[in-house]
PDB file of C-alpha atoms in Angstrom:
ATOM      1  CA  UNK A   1      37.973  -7.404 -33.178  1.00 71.00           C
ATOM      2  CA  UNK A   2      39.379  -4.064 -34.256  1.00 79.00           C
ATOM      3  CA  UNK A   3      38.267  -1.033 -32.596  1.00 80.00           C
ATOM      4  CA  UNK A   4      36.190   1.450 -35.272  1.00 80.00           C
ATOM      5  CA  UNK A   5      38.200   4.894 -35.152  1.00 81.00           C
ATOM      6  CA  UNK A   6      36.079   7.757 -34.178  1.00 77.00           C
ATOM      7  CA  UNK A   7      33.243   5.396 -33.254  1.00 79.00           C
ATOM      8  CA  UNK A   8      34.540   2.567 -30.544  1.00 76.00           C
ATOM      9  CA  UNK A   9      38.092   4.046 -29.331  1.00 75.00           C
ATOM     10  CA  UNK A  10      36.506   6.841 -27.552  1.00 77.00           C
ATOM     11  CA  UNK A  11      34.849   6.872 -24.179  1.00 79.00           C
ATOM     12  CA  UNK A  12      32.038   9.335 -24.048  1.00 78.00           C
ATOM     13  CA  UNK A  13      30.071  10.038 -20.424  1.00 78.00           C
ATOM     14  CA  UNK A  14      26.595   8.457 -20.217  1.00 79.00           C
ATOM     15  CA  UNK A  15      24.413  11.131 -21.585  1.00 81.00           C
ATOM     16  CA  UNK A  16      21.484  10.432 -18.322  1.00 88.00           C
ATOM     17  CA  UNK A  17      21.997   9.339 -14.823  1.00 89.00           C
ATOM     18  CA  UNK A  18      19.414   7.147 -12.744  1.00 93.00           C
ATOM     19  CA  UNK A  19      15.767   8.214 -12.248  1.00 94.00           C
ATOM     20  CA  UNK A  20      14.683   5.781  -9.738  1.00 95.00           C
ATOM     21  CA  UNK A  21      15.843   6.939  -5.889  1.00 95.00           C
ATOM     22  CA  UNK A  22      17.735   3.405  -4.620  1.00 94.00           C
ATOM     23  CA  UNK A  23      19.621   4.075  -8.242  1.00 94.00           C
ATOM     24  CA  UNK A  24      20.881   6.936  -7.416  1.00 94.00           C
ATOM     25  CA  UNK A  25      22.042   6.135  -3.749  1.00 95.00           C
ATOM     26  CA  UNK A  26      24.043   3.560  -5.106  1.00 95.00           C
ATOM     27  CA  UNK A  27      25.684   5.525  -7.200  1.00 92.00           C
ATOM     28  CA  UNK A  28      26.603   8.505  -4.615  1.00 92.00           C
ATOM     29  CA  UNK A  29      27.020   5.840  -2.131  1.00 94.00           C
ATOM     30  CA  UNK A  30      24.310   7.815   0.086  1.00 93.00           C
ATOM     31  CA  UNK A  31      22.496   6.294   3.372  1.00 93.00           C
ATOM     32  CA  UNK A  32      18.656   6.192   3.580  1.00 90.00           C
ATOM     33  CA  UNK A  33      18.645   9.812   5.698  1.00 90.00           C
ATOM     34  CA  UNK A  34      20.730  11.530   2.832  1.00 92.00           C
ATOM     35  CA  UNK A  35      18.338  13.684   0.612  1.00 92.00           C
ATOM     36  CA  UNK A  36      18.225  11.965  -3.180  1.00 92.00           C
ATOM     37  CA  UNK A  37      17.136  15.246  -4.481  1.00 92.00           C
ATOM     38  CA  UNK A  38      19.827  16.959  -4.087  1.00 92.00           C
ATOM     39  CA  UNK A  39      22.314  14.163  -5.840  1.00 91.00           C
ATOM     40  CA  UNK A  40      20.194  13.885  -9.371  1.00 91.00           C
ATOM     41  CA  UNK A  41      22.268  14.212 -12.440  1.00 90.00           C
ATOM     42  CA  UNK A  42      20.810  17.234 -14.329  1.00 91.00           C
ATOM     43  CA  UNK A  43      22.101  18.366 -17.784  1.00 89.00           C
ATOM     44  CA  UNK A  44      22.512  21.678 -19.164  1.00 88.00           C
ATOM     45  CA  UNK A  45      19.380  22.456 -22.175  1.00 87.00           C
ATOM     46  CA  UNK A  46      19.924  26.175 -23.548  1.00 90.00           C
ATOM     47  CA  UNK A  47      19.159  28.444 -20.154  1.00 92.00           C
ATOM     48  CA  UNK A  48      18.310  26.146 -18.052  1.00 94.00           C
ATOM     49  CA  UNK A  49      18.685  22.801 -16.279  1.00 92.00           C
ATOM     50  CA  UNK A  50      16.383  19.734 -16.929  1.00 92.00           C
ATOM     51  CA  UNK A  51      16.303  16.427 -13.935  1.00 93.00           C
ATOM     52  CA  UNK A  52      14.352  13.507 -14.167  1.00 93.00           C
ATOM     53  CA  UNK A  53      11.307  13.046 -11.648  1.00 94.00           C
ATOM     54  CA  UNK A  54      12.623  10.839  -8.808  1.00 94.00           C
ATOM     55  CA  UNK A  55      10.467   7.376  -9.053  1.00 94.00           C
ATOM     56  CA  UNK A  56      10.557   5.771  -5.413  1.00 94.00           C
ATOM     57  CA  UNK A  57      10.791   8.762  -3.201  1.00 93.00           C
ATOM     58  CA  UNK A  58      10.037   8.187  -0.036  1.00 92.00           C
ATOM     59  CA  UNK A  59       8.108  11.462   0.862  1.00 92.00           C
ATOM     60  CA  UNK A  60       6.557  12.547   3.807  1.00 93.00           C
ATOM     61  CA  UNK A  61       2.813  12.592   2.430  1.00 96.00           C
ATOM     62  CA  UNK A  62       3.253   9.053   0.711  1.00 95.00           C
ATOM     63  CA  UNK A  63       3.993   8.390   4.325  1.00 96.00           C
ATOM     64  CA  UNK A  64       0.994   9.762   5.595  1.00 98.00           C
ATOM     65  CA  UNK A  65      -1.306   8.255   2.728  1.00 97.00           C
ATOM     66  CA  UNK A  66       0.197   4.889   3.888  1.00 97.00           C
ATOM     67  CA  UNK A  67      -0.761   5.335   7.314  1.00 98.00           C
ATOM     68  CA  UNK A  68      -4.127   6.703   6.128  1.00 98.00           C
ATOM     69  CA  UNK A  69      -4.776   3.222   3.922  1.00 98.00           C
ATOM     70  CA  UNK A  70      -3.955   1.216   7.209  1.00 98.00           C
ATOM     71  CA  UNK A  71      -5.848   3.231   9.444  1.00 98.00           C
ATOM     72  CA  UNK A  72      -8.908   2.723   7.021  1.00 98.00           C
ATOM     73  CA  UNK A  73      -8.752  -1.267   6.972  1.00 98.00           C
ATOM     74  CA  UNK A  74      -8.117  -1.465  10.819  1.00 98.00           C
ATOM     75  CA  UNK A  75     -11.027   0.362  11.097  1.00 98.00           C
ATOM     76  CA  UNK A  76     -12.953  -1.852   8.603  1.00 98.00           C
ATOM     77  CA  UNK A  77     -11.592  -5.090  10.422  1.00 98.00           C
ATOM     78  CA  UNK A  78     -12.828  -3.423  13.860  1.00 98.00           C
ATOM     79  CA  UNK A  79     -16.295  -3.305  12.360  1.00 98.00           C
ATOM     80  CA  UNK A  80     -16.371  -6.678  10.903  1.00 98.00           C
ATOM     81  CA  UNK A  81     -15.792  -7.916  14.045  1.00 98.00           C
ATOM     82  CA  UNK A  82     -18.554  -5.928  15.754  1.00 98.00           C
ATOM     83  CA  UNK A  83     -20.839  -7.054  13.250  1.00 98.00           C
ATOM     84  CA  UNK A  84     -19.535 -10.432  13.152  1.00 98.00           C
ATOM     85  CA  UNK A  85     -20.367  -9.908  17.351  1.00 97.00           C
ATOM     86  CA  UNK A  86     -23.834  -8.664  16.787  1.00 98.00           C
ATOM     87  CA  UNK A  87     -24.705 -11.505  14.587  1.00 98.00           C
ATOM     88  CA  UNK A  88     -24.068 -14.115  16.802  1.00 98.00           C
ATOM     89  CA  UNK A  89     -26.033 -12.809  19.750  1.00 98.00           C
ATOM     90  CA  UNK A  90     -28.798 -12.186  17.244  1.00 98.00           C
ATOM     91  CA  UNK A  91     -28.416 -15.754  16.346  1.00 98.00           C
ATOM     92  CA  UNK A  92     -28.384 -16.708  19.553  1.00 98.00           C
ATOM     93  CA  UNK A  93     -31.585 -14.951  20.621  1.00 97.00           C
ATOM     94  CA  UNK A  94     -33.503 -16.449  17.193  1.00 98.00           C
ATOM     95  CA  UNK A  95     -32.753 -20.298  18.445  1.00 97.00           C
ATOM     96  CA  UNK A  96     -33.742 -19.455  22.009  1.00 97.00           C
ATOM     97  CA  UNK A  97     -36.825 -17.651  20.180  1.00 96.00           C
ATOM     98  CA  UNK A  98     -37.420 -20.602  18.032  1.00 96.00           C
ATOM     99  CA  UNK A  99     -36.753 -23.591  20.838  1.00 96.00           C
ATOM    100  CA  UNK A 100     -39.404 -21.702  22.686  1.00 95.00           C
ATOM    101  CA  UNK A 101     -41.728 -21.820  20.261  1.00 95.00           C
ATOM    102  CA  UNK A 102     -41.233 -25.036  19.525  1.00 95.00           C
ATOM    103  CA  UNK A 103     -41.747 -26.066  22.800  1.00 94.00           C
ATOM    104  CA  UNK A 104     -44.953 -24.084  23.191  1.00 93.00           C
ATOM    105  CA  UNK A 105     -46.113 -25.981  20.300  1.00 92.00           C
ATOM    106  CA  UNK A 106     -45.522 -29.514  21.299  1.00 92.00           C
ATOM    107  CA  UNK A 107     -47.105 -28.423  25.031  1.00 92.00           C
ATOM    108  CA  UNK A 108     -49.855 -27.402  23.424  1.00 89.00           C
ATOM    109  CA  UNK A 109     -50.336 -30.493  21.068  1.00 88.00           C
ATOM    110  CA  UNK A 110     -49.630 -32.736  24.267  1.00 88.00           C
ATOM    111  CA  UNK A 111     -52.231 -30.830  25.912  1.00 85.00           C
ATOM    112  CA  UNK A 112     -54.686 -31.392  22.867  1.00 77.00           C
ATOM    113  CA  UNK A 113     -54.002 -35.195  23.336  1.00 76.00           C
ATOM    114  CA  UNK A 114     -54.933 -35.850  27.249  1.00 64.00           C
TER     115      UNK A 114
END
């Protein structure tokens, strides 16, 4: 294996850096408090400076829509088990409705026989 000249003796930088967030704090070597934003590889296009949009940024509003999804199904558990509550002393009120029918009917039919 020879090496190409001009094509595989060279070492040329990599031309992007990392996009997603945990990428790039392994590569600084950052903690979780460090800001990622500040550490993204940009590159130089005529006037200005282009950077990739950070995937997996921990912001503080996808922090708050989290909190916002959980508050929603707690809530929707908390009525489920009202409902779930109500039901059952519903159903409990029906069978004492029904026994007492049921019970007025055969007194009456025992009546009926004597």
């Amino acid at each position: 294996e020879q090496e190409i000249p001009g094509l595989t003796d060279d070492q040329r930088p990599r031309r992007l850096g990392p996009k997603r967030a945990s990428h790039i704090r392994k590569l600084f070597a950052l903690e979780k408090k460090d800001d990622v934003r500040k550490f993204v590889v940009r590159r130089e296009v005529k006037k200005t400076t282009k950077a990739p949009k950070i995937q997996r940024l921990i912001t503080p509003n996808m922090l708050q829509r989290k909190r916002y999804y959980k508050s929603i199904i707690r809530k929707r558990m908390v009525l489920g088990q009202k409902a779930k509550e109500d039901y059952h002393k519903r159903l409990v009120e029906y069978r004492q409705e029904q026994k007492e029918a049921r019970a007025a009917e055969v007194a009456k039919k025992k009546k009926g026989k004597s």
